[in-house]
Amino acid sequence: MTSNANQYTWAGRFSEPVSDLVKRYTASVDFDQRMWRQDIRGSLAHARMLAKQGIIAAADLADIERGMAIVTEEIESGKFEWSLDLEDVHLNIEKRLTALVGDAGKRLHTGRSRNDQVATDIRLYLRDAIDDIQMLLKAFRSALVDLAEKEAATPMPGFTHLQVAQPVTFGHHMLAYFEMFGRDSERFADCRKRVARLPLGSAALAGTTYPIDREFVAEQLGFEGVCENSLDAVSDRDFAIEFTSACALLMMHISRLSEELVMWMSPRVGFIQIADRFCTGSSIMPQKKNPDVPELARGKTGRVYGQLMSLLTLMKSQPLAYNKDNQEDKEPLFDAVDTVTDTLRIFADMAGGITVRADNMKAALTQGFATATDLADYLTKKGLPFRDAHEAVGLAVKAAEFKGVDLPQLTLEELQQFSPLIENDVFAVLTVEGSLASRNHIGGTAPDQVRAAVTRARARLA
Ligand code: ARG
């Protein structure tokens, strides 16, 4: 029986074509075509190895290289016709290559399967994505350092339980995020080592009968080595899960920062302003300037968590080796890549557009007895056990609250009611500047320490 099943590359053993619905259901070309550069790069490395090993002729390699140059040009210029009939990016490119150069195109797939091909493409794609993310993380972290340096001595209330706790500087607060995003960067660097391993040569699942040279292909593609086991190589997607989990952690950090930006921008708080280009207005309330970008970033965090859960669930219980389930790895992965790269790009820019309202931060610092711990430390240094000092200051806070003032507004006589150890030098301790300057050690919020931390941060970015 002849049928249009024969238009498929694999149609030899089939007697009827798939329905349009099944075709659409099983095809991936709509989304995997974004890996076309990686697919061509992988094919060229494979073809060079085949020629070097004498598996294909030098003339075939020349044809393949010439054909791939044309395919590249066609895709870049938008002339390439992607076809759903050809399922995925791999078959689309191979078919076009064959149309352009004939038999050499048909020889390209010698000793290879789409199973090791797609695993290679995703790894190449992710390695590129990690390199992009690292560049963006660096730009973002350096914008945070710039802001930290500028505001190294700007006092703001530090919070615990969202209640005023102790004074910190805005610079110190920004450097906390520098650390978080630094750990994210380390995680991506670590993940990259496991991404950059070569599956090619594993073929469908068991390896191949040709005298291949996998190390040569790995080297051509800049991989750090080959995947050791063919069954694992074609079915492993740990690297994609690891990557997405690093993305999820990064977005968690982004969402914490976003939450703070939204809060700080609220007119009730008024700690910062964000440049207008990151905000939008309301269609009904003319007075509004909404922090859309941080709000959306907070929202998109859930999206990346979802992609991580999709990938974990996709891999759960899959028997060895390759299963078509794996085709479902791409959309979550690409969405995580897009969300993280867009978010980082915007945040790197937005960090430079933050202006601090130091007056409002200062005012907020007078409203929560922010230097109460300093007073307790003062008494402890004069010989009172810390627990007793804590109790004495608690009573002083209660009295100040009753009077409607902050601790430094109490008179010396009033303060001395809580401890005879209190002397005139107490007022230096009760000021915000005194409080800040006294936390003068690595990791502390003293402006000098923040400046030193900025210097170290710059060195780490270099
Ligand atoms: N489009 C497929 C994927 O993304 C390529 C591998 C297909 N392999 C196969 N034996 N059907 O996983």
CSV table of C-alpha atoms and ligand atoms in Angstrom, one decimal:
chain,number,residue,atom,x,y,z
A,1,MET,CA,0.0,0.0,0.0
A,2,THR,CA,1.4,3.4,-0.9
A,3,SER,CA,0.5,6.2,1.3
A,4,ASN,CA,1.6,9.7,2.2
A,5,ALA,CA,3.1,8.0,5.3
A,6,ASN,CA,6.2,7.9,3.0
A,7,GLN,CA,6.8,11.6,3.3
A,8,TYR,CA,8.2,10.9,6.8
A,9,THR,CA,11.9,10.2,7.3
A,10,TRP,CA,11.0,7.1,9.3
A,11,ALA,CA,8.0,6.0,7.2
A,12,GLY,CA,9.5,2.8,5.8
A,13,ARG,CA,7.6,0.4,8.0
A,14,PHE,CA,4.3,2.3,8.2
A,15,SER,CA,1.2,1.6,6.2
A,16,GLU,CA,-0.9,4.6,7.0
A,17,PRO,CA,-0.2,8.3,7.8
A,18,VAL,CA,-0.9,9.9,11.1
A,19,SER,CA,-3.9,12.1,11.5
A,20,ASP,CA,-3.4,15.9,11.5
A,21,LEU,CA,-4.2,15.9,15.2
A,22,VAL,CA,-1.5,13.3,16.0
A,23,LYS,CA,0.9,15.1,13.8
A,24,ARG,CA,0.4,18.3,15.8
A,25,TYR,CA,0.4,16.4,19.0
A,26,THR,CA,3.7,14.7,18.4
A,27,ALA,CA,5.6,17.5,16.6
A,28,SER,CA,8.0,19.8,18.5
A,29,VAL,CA,9.2,22.0,15.7
A,30,ASP,CA,7.2,25.0,16.8
A,31,PHE,CA,9.2,25.2,20.0
A,32,ASP,CA,12.4,23.3,19.4
A,33,GLN,CA,13.4,25.3,16.3
A,34,ARG,CA,14.9,27.8,18.7
A,35,MET,CA,17.8,25.3,19.1
A,36,TRP,CA,18.7,25.5,15.4
A,37,ARG,CA,22.1,27.0,15.9
A,38,GLN,CA,23.0,24.3,18.4
A,39,ASP,CA,21.6,21.6,16.1
A,40,ILE,CA,23.8,22.8,13.2
A,41,ARG,CA,26.9,23.2,15.5
A,42,GLY,CA,26.4,19.6,16.8
A,43,SER,CA,25.9,18.2,13.3
A,44,LEU,CA,29.0,19.9,12.0
A,45,ALA,CA,31.1,18.5,14.8
A,46,HIS,CA,29.7,15.1,14.2
A,47,ALA,CA,30.3,15.3,10.5
A,48,ARG,CA,33.9,16.4,11.0
A,49,MET,CA,34.5,13.4,13.3
A,50,LEU,CA,32.9,11.0,10.7
A,51,ALA,CA,35.2,12.3,8.0
A,52,LYS,CA,38.3,12.2,10.3
A,53,GLN,CA,37.5,8.6,11.1
A,54,GLY,CA,37.0,7.7,7.4
A,55,ILE,CA,33.3,6.9,8.0
A,56,ILE,CA,32.3,9.5,5.4
A,57,ALA,CA,34.4,10.9,2.6
A,58,ALA,CA,36.1,14.3,2.8
A,59,ALA,CA,33.9,15.4,-0.1
A,60,ASP,CA,30.8,14.5,1.9
A,61,LEU,CA,32.0,16.7,4.8
A,62,ALA,CA,32.7,19.5,2.3
A,63,ASP,CA,29.1,19.2,1.0
A,64,ILE,CA,27.7,19.1,4.5
A,65,GLU,CA,29.6,22.2,5.5
A,66,ARG,CA,28.5,24.1,2.4
A,67,GLY,CA,24.9,23.0,2.8
A,68,MET,CA,24.8,24.0,6.5
A,69,ALA,CA,26.2,27.4,5.6
A,70,ILE,CA,23.2,27.8,3.3
A,71,VAL,CA,20.7,26.5,5.8
A,72,THR,CA,22.2,28.9,8.4
A,73,GLU,CA,21.7,31.8,6.0
A,74,GLU,CA,18.2,30.8,5.2
A,75,ILE,CA,17.1,30.5,8.8
A,76,GLU,CA,18.8,33.8,9.8
A,77,SER,CA,17.1,35.6,7.0
A,78,GLY,CA,13.7,34.0,7.7
A,79,LYS,CA,13.5,32.2,4.4
A,80,PHE,CA,13.7,28.7,5.9
A,81,GLU,CA,10.4,26.9,5.7
A,82,TRP,CA,9.7,25.0,8.9
A,83,SER,CA,7.4,22.1,8.3
A,84,LEU,CA,5.2,20.3,10.9
A,85,ASP,CA,5.4,17.2,8.7
A,86,LEU,CA,9.1,17.0,9.6
A,87,GLU,CA,8.3,16.9,13.3
A,88,ASP,CA,11.3,18.6,14.9
A,89,VAL,CA,14.2,20.9,14.4
A,90,HIS,CA,16.5,18.0,13.6
A,91,LEU,CA,14.6,16.5,10.8
A,92,ASN,CA,13.7,19.9,9.3
A,93,ILE,CA,17.4,20.8,9.1
A,94,GLU,CA,18.5,17.4,7.8
A,95,LYS,CA,15.8,17.3,5.1
A,96,ARG,CA,16.8,20.8,3.9
A,97,LEU,CA,20.4,19.9,3.9
A,98,THR,CA,19.7,16.8,1.8
A,99,ALA,CA,17.7,18.9,-0.6
A,100,LEU,CA,20.6,21.2,-1.0
A,101,VAL,CA,23.5,18.8,-1.2
A,102,GLY,CA,22.1,15.3,-1.9
A,103,ASP,CA,23.6,12.1,-0.6
A,104,ALA,CA,26.1,13.8,1.7
A,105,GLY,CA,23.1,15.1,3.6
A,106,LYS,CA,21.7,11.6,4.0
A,107,ARG,CA,25.1,10.4,5.4
A,108,LEU,CA,25.1,12.9,8.2
A,109,HIS,CA,23.0,10.8,10.5
A,110,THR,CA,25.4,7.9,10.3
A,111,GLY,CA,26.3,6.6,13.8
A,112,ARG,CA,23.8,9.1,15.4
A,113,SER,CA,20.2,9.1,16.6
A,114,ARG,CA,17.9,11.9,17.4
A,115,ASN,CA,18.1,10.7,20.9
A,116,ASP,CA,21.7,11.6,21.4
A,117,GLN,CA,21.3,14.5,19.0
A,118,VAL,CA,18.6,16.2,21.0
A,119,ALA,CA,20.3,15.7,24.3
A,120,THR,CA,23.4,17.3,22.8
A,121,ASP,CA,21.4,20.2,21.4
A,122,ILE,CA,19.8,21.0,24.8
A,123,ARG,CA,23.1,20.8,26.5
A,124,LEU,CA,24.6,23.3,24.0
A,125,TYR,CA,21.6,25.5,24.3
A,126,LEU,CA,21.7,25.5,28.1
A,127,ARG,CA,25.4,26.1,28.2
A,128,ASP,CA,24.9,29.2,26.1
A,129,ALA,CA,22.0,30.2,28.3
A,130,ILE,CA,24.1,29.8,31.4
A,131,ASP,CA,26.8,32.0,29.9
A,132,ASP,CA,24.2,34.7,29.1
A,133,ILE,CA,22.7,34.5,32.6
A,134,GLN,CA,26.2,34.8,34.2
A,135,MET,CA,26.8,38.0,32.2
A,136,LEU,CA,23.5,39.4,33.2
A,137,LEU,CA,24.0,38.4,36.9
A,138,LYS,CA,27.3,40.2,36.8
A,139,ALA,CA,25.8,43.4,35.4
A,140,PHE,CA,23.0,43.2,38.0
A,141,ARG,CA,25.3,42.6,40.9
A,142,SER,CA,27.6,45.4,39.8
A,143,ALA,CA,24.6,47.7,39.7
A,144,LEU,CA,23.8,46.6,43.3
A,145,VAL,CA,27.4,47.3,44.3
A,146,ASP,CA,27.2,50.8,42.8
A,147,LEU,CA,24.0,51.5,44.7
A,148,ALA,CA,25.6,50.1,47.9
A,149,GLU,CA,28.6,52.4,47.5
A,150,LYS,CA,26.5,55.4,46.9
A,151,GLU,CA,24.3,54.7,50.0
A,152,ALA,CA,27.1,53.2,52.2
A,153,ALA,CA,26.3,55.6,55.0
A,154,THR,CA,22.5,56.1,54.4
A,155,PRO,CA,20.7,54.9,57.5
A,156,MET,CA,17.5,53.0,57.2
A,157,PRO,CA,15.6,50.8,59.7
A,158,GLY,CA,16.5,47.2,59.5
A,159,PHE,CA,13.5,45.0,60.2
A,160,THR,CA,12.8,41.7,61.8
A,161,HIS,CA,9.2,40.5,61.7
A,162,LEU,CA,8.6,43.6,59.6
A,163,GLN,CA,9.1,45.7,62.8
A,164,VAL,CA,11.8,48.3,63.2
A,165,ALA,CA,14.7,46.3,64.7
A,166,GLN,CA,18.1,48.1,64.4
A,167,PRO,CA,19.6,50.8,62.1
A,168,VAL,CA,21.4,49.5,59.1
A,169,THR,CA,22.6,51.3,56.0
A,170,PHE,CA,20.8,51.0,52.7
A,171,GLY,CA,24.2,50.0,51.2
A,172,HIS,CA,24.4,47.1,53.6
A,173,HIS,CA,20.9,46.1,52.7
A,174,MET,CA,21.8,46.1,49.0
A,175,LEU,CA,24.9,44.0,49.6
A,176,ALA,CA,22.8,41.4,51.2
A,177,TYR,CA,21.2,40.9,47.8
A,178,PHE,CA,24.7,41.0,46.2
A,179,GLU,CA,25.5,37.9,48.3
A,180,MET,CA,22.3,36.0,47.4
A,181,PHE,CA,22.8,36.6,43.7
A,182,GLY,CA,26.5,35.6,44.1
A,183,ARG,CA,25.4,32.2,45.4
A,184,ASP,CA,23.1,32.0,42.4
A,185,SER,CA,26.0,32.6,40.1
A,186,GLU,CA,28.0,29.9,41.9
A,187,ARG,CA,25.2,27.5,41.4
A,188,PHE,CA,25.0,28.2,37.7
A,189,ALA,CA,28.7,27.7,37.4
A,190,ASP,CA,28.5,24.4,39.1
A,191,CYS,CA,25.6,23.3,37.1
A,192,ARG,CA,27.5,24.2,33.9
A,193,LYS,CA,30.1,21.5,34.6
A,194,ARG,CA,27.4,18.8,34.3
A,195,VAL,CA,25.7,20.5,31.4
A,196,ALA,CA,28.9,20.5,29.3
A,197,ARG,CA,29.2,16.8,28.8
A,198,LEU,CA,28.7,15.1,25.4
A,199,PRO,CA,25.9,12.6,24.8
A,200,LEU,CA,26.7,12.2,21.1
A,201,GLY,CA,28.0,8.8,20.2
A,202,SER,CA,25.4,7.1,22.4
A,203,ALA,CA,23.2,6.9,19.3
A,204,ALA,CA,19.7,5.5,20.1
A,205,LEU,CA,20.7,4.0,23.5
A,206,ALA,CA,23.4,1.4,23.2
A,207,GLY,CA,26.2,3.1,21.3
A,208,THR,CA,27.1,2.6,17.7
A,209,THR,CA,29.0,0.1,15.5
A,210,TYR,CA,31.1,2.7,13.8
A,211,PRO,CA,34.7,3.6,14.8
A,212,ILE,CA,33.7,6.9,16.3
A,213,ASP,CA,35.8,9.4,18.3
A,214,ARG,CA,33.7,10.9,21.0
A,215,GLU,CA,36.5,12.9,22.6
A,216,PHE,CA,37.1,14.7,19.3
A,217,VAL,CA,33.4,15.7,19.1
A,218,ALA,CA,33.5,16.8,22.7
A,219,GLU,CA,36.5,19.0,22.1
A,220,GLN,CA,35.0,20.5,18.9
A,221,LEU,CA,31.9,21.5,20.9
A,222,GLY,CA,33.9,22.9,23.9
A,223,PHE,CA,32.5,20.2,26.2
A,224,GLU,CA,34.4,19.2,29.3
A,225,GLY,CA,34.1,15.5,28.5
A,226,VAL,CA,31.8,12.8,27.3
A,227,CYS,CA,28.8,11.2,29.1
A,228,GLU,CA,30.2,7.8,30.3
A,229,ASN,CA,27.1,5.6,29.8
A,230,SER,CA,25.1,5.6,26.6
A,231,LEU,CA,21.8,4.6,28.3
A,232,ASP,CA,22.2,7.4,30.8
A,233,ALA,CA,23.4,9.9,28.2
A,234,VAL,CA,20.2,9.7,26.0
A,235,SER,CA,17.8,9.7,29.0
A,236,ASP,CA,19.4,12.0,31.5
A,237,ARG,CA,17.7,15.3,32.1
A,238,ASP,CA,19.2,15.9,35.6
A,239,PHE,CA,21.1,18.8,34.2
A,240,ALA,CA,17.9,20.5,33.0
A,241,ILE,CA,16.3,20.0,36.4
A,242,GLU,CA,19.4,21.3,38.1
A,243,PHE,CA,19.4,24.4,35.9
A,244,THR,CA,15.8,25.1,36.5
A,245,SER,CA,16.2,24.6,40.2
A,246,ALA,CA,19.0,27.2,40.1
A,247,CYS,CA,16.6,29.4,38.2
A,248,ALA,CA,13.9,28.9,40.8
A,249,LEU,CA,16.3,29.9,43.6
A,250,LEU,CA,17.3,32.9,41.7
A,251,MET,CA,13.7,33.9,41.2
A,252,MET,CA,13.0,33.4,44.9
A,253,HIS,CA,15.7,36.0,45.6
A,254,ILE,CA,14.3,38.3,42.9
A,255,SER,CA,10.8,38.0,44.5
A,256,ARG,CA,12.2,38.9,48.0
A,257,LEU,CA,13.8,42.0,46.5
A,258,SER,CA,10.7,42.8,44.5
A,259,GLU,CA,8.5,42.5,47.6
A,260,GLU,CA,10.8,45.1,49.4
A,261,LEU,CA,10.8,47.4,46.4
A,262,VAL,CA,7.0,47.3,46.2
A,263,MET,CA,6.8,48.0,49.9
A,264,TRP,CA,9.5,50.7,49.9
A,265,MET,CA,7.7,52.4,47.0
A,266,SER,CA,4.4,52.5,48.7
A,267,PRO,CA,3.6,56.1,49.6
A,268,ARG,CA,3.0,54.9,53.2
A,269,VAL,CA,6.7,53.9,53.4
A,270,GLY,CA,8.3,56.1,50.8
A,271,PHE,CA,11.9,54.8,51.1
A,272,ILE,CA,12.7,54.8,47.4
A,273,GLN,CA,11.6,55.8,44.0
A,274,ILE,CA,12.0,53.7,40.9
A,275,ALA,CA,12.5,55.4,37.6
A,276,ASP,CA,9.2,56.0,35.7
A,277,ARG,CA,10.2,53.6,32.9
A,278,PHE,CA,9.7,50.6,35.3
A,279,CYS,CA,6.2,51.8,36.5
A,280,THR,CA,2.8,52.2,34.9
A,281,GLY,CA,-0.2,54.2,35.7
A,282,SER,CA,-3.8,53.2,36.4
A,283,SER,CA,-6.5,53.5,33.8
A,284,ILE,CA,-8.9,54.9,36.4
A,285,MET,CA,-6.9,56.5,39.2
A,286,PRO,CA,-4.9,59.3,37.7
A,287,GLN,CA,-2.7,59.7,40.8
A,288,LYS,CA,-1.2,56.1,40.6
A,289,LYS,CA,2.3,55.1,39.8
A,290,ASN,CA,2.4,51.4,40.2
A,291,PRO,CA,5.6,49.2,40.6
A,292,ASP,CA,4.6,46.8,37.9
A,293,VAL,CA,8.0,45.5,37.1
A,294,PRO,CA,8.8,44.2,40.6
A,295,GLU,CA,5.2,42.9,41.0
A,296,LEU,CA,5.5,41.0,37.8
A,297,ALA,CA,8.8,39.6,38.7
A,298,ARG,CA,7.3,38.4,42.0
A,299,GLY,CA,4.5,36.8,40.0
A,300,LYS,CA,6.8,35.2,37.5
A,301,THR,CA,8.7,33.5,40.3
A,302,GLY,CA,5.7,31.1,40.6
A,303,ARG,CA,6.0,30.4,36.9
A,304,VAL,CA,9.6,29.2,37.2
A,305,TYR,CA,8.8,27.1,40.3
A,306,GLY,CA,6.1,25.5,38.1
A,307,GLN,CA,8.6,24.7,35.4
A,308,LEU,CA,10.8,23.0,37.9
A,309,MET,CA,7.9,20.9,39.2
A,310,SER,CA,7.0,20.1,35.5
A,311,LEU,CA,10.5,18.8,34.8
A,312,LEU,CA,10.8,16.8,38.1
A,313,THR,CA,7.4,15.2,37.3
A,314,LEU,CA,8.3,14.6,33.7
A,315,MET,CA,11.3,12.5,34.7
A,316,LYS,CA,9.7,10.7,37.6
A,317,SER,CA,9.4,6.9,36.9
A,318,GLN,CA,10.7,7.1,33.3
A,319,PRO,CA,12.3,3.7,32.5
A,320,LEU,CA,15.6,3.7,30.7
A,321,ALA,CA,16.4,4.8,28.1
A,322,TYR,CA,14.9,7.6,25.9
A,323,ASN,CA,11.1,8.0,25.9
A,324,LYS,CA,9.1,10.5,23.9
A,325,ASP,CA,8.1,12.1,27.3
A,326,ASN,CA,11.4,13.8,27.1
A,327,GLN,CA,10.2,16.0,24.3
A,328,GLU,CA,8.2,17.8,27.0
A,329,ASP,CA,11.4,19.1,28.6
A,330,LYS,CA,11.8,21.9,26.2
A,331,GLU,CA,9.0,24.3,26.9
A,332,PRO,CA,9.5,24.5,30.6
A,333,LEU,CA,13.2,24.8,30.2
A,334,PHE,CA,12.9,27.6,27.5
A,335,ASP,CA,10.3,29.4,29.6
A,336,ALA,CA,12.6,29.3,32.6
A,337,VAL,CA,15.5,30.6,30.5
A,338,ASP,CA,13.4,33.4,29.0
A,339,THR,CA,11.9,34.4,32.4
A,340,VAL,CA,15.2,34.6,34.1
A,341,THR,CA,17.1,36.4,31.4
A,342,ASP,CA,14.4,39.0,30.9
A,343,THR,CA,14.1,39.5,34.6
A,344,LEU,CA,17.8,39.9,35.1
A,345,ARG,CA,18.1,42.3,32.2
A,346,ILE,CA,15.4,44.5,33.6
A,347,PHE,CA,16.6,44.3,37.1
A,348,ALA,CA,20.2,45.3,36.2
A,349,ASP,CA,18.7,48.4,34.5
A,350,MET,CA,16.2,49.1,37.3
A,351,ALA,CA,18.8,48.9,40.1
A,352,GLY,CA,20.5,51.9,38.4
A,353,GLY,CA,17.2,53.7,38.5
A,354,ILE,CA,16.5,53.5,42.2
A,355,THR,CA,16.6,56.8,44.1
A,356,VAL,CA,16.7,56.7,47.9
A,357,ARG,CA,14.5,59.0,50.1
A,358,ALA,CA,17.0,59.2,53.0
A,359,ASP,CA,14.7,61.7,54.8
A,360,ASN,CA,11.9,59.1,55.0
A,361,MET,CA,14.2,56.4,56.1
A,362,LYS,CA,15.6,58.6,58.8
A,363,ALA,CA,12.1,59.5,60.0
A,364,ALA,CA,11.1,55.8,60.1
A,365,LEU,CA,14.1,55.2,62.3
A,366,THR,CA,12.8,57.4,65.0
A,367,GLN,CA,9.6,55.4,65.3
A,368,GLY,CA,10.6,52.0,66.6
A,369,PHE,CA,13.2,52.4,69.3
A,370,ALA,CA,15.8,51.3,66.9
A,371,THR,CA,18.7,51.9,69.3
A,372,ALA,CA,17.3,49.9,72.2
A,373,THR,CA,19.8,47.1,71.7
A,374,ASP,CA,22.6,49.7,71.7
A,375,LEU,CA,21.4,50.9,75.1
A,376,ALA,CA,21.4,47.3,76.4
A,377,ASP,CA,24.9,46.8,75.0
A,378,TYR,CA,26.0,50.1,76.7
A,379,LEU,CA,24.8,48.8,80.1
A,380,THR,CA,26.4,45.4,79.6
A,381,LYS,CA,29.7,47.0,78.8
A,382,LYS,CA,29.4,48.9,82.1
A,383,GLY,CA,29.1,45.6,84.0
A,384,LEU,CA,25.4,44.8,84.0
A,385,PRO,CA,24.7,41.2,82.9
A,386,PHE,CA,23.1,41.3,79.5
A,387,ARG,CA,19.8,39.8,80.6
A,388,ASP,CA,19.4,42.5,83.3
A,389,ALA,CA,20.4,45.2,80.8
A,390,HIS,CA,17.7,43.8,78.4
A,391,GLU,CA,15.1,44.1,81.1
A,392,ALA,CA,16.1,47.6,82.1
A,393,VAL,CA,15.9,48.8,78.5
A,394,GLY,CA,12.6,47.1,78.1
A,395,LEU,CA,11.2,49.3,80.9
A,396,ALA,CA,12.8,52.4,79.4
A,397,VAL,CA,11.2,51.7,76.1
A,398,LYS,CA,7.8,51.3,77.8
A,399,ALA,CA,8.3,54.7,79.5
A,400,ALA,CA,9.3,56.3,76.2
A,401,GLU,CA,6.3,54.8,74.4
A,402,PHE,CA,4.1,56.1,77.2
A,403,LYS,CA,5.6,59.6,76.8
A,404,GLY,CA,5.3,59.3,73.0
A,405,VAL,CA,9.0,59.8,72.3
A,406,ASP,CA,12.0,57.8,71.1
A,407,LEU,CA,14.8,56.8,73.6
A,408,PRO,CA,17.2,59.6,72.8
A,409,GLN,CA,14.4,62.1,73.7
A,410,LEU,CA,14.3,60.9,77.3
A,411,THR,CA,16.3,63.1,79.7
A,412,LEU,CA,19.3,61.7,81.5
A,413,GLU,CA,17.4,61.8,84.8
A,414,GLU,CA,14.6,59.8,83.2
A,415,LEU,CA,17.0,57.2,81.8
A,416,GLN,CA,18.9,56.9,85.1
A,417,GLN,CA,15.7,55.6,86.7
A,418,PHE,CA,16.2,52.4,84.8
A,419,SER,CA,19.9,52.1,85.7
A,420,PRO,CA,22.3,54.2,87.7
A,421,LEU,CA,25.0,53.1,85.3
A,422,ILE,CA,23.6,55.4,82.7
A,423,GLU,CA,25.7,58.6,82.2
A,424,ASN,CA,25.8,61.5,79.8
A,425,ASP,CA,27.8,59.5,77.3
A,426,VAL,CA,24.7,57.4,76.6
A,427,PHE,CA,23.4,59.9,74.0
A,428,ALA,CA,26.2,59.1,71.6
A,429,VAL,CA,25.2,55.5,71.8
A,430,LEU,CA,21.5,56.2,71.3
A,431,THR,CA,22.0,58.1,68.0
A,432,VAL,CA,21.6,56.2,64.7
A,433,GLU,CA,25.1,57.2,63.5
A,434,GLY,CA,26.6,55.9,66.8
A,435,SER,CA,24.7,52.7,66.5
A,436,LEU,CA,25.8,52.2,62.9
A,437,ALA,CA,29.4,53.0,63.4
A,438,SER,CA,29.7,50.6,66.4
A,439,ARG,CA,28.9,47.5,64.3
A,440,ASN,CA,32.4,47.7,63.0
A,441,HIS,CA,33.5,44.2,61.9
A,442,ILE,CA,33.3,42.0,58.8
A,443,GLY,CA,29.7,41.6,57.9
A,444,GLY,CA,28.6,44.5,60.1
A,445,THR,CA,26.6,47.5,59.0
A,446,ALA,CA,29.1,50.3,59.9
A,447,PRO,CA,29.6,52.6,56.9
A,448,ASP,CA,33.3,51.9,56.9
A,449,GLN,CA,32.6,48.2,56.8
A,450,VAL,CA,30.1,48.6,54.0
A,451,ARG,CA,32.7,50.5,52.0
A,452,ALA,CA,35.2,47.8,52.6
A,453,ALA,CA,32.6,45.2,51.6
A,454,VAL,CA,32.0,47.2,48.4
A,455,THR,CA,35.7,47.0,47.5
A,456,ARG,CA,35.8,43.2,48.1
A,457,ALA,CA,32.6,42.8,46.1
A,458,ARG,CA,34.1,44.7,43.2
A,459,ALA,CA,37.2,42.4,43.3
A,460,ARG,CA,34.9,39.3,43.3
A,461,LEU,CA,33.1,40.6,40.2
A,462,ALA,CA,36.3,41.3,38.3
B,1,ARG,N1,11.9,15.8,19.1
B,1,ARG,C1,12.5,14.8,19.9
B,1,ARG,C2,12.7,15.3,21.4
B,1,ARG,O1,12.6,16.4,21.6
B,1,ARG,C3,13.8,14.3,19.4
B,1,ARG,C4,14.1,12.9,19.7
B,1,ARG,C5,13.1,12.0,19.1
B,1,ARG,N2,13.6,10.7,19.2
B,1,ARG,C6,12.7,9.6,18.9
B,1,ARG,N3,13.2,8.5,18.9
B,1,ARG,N4,11.5,9.9,18.5
B,1,ARG,O2,12.9,14.5,22.3
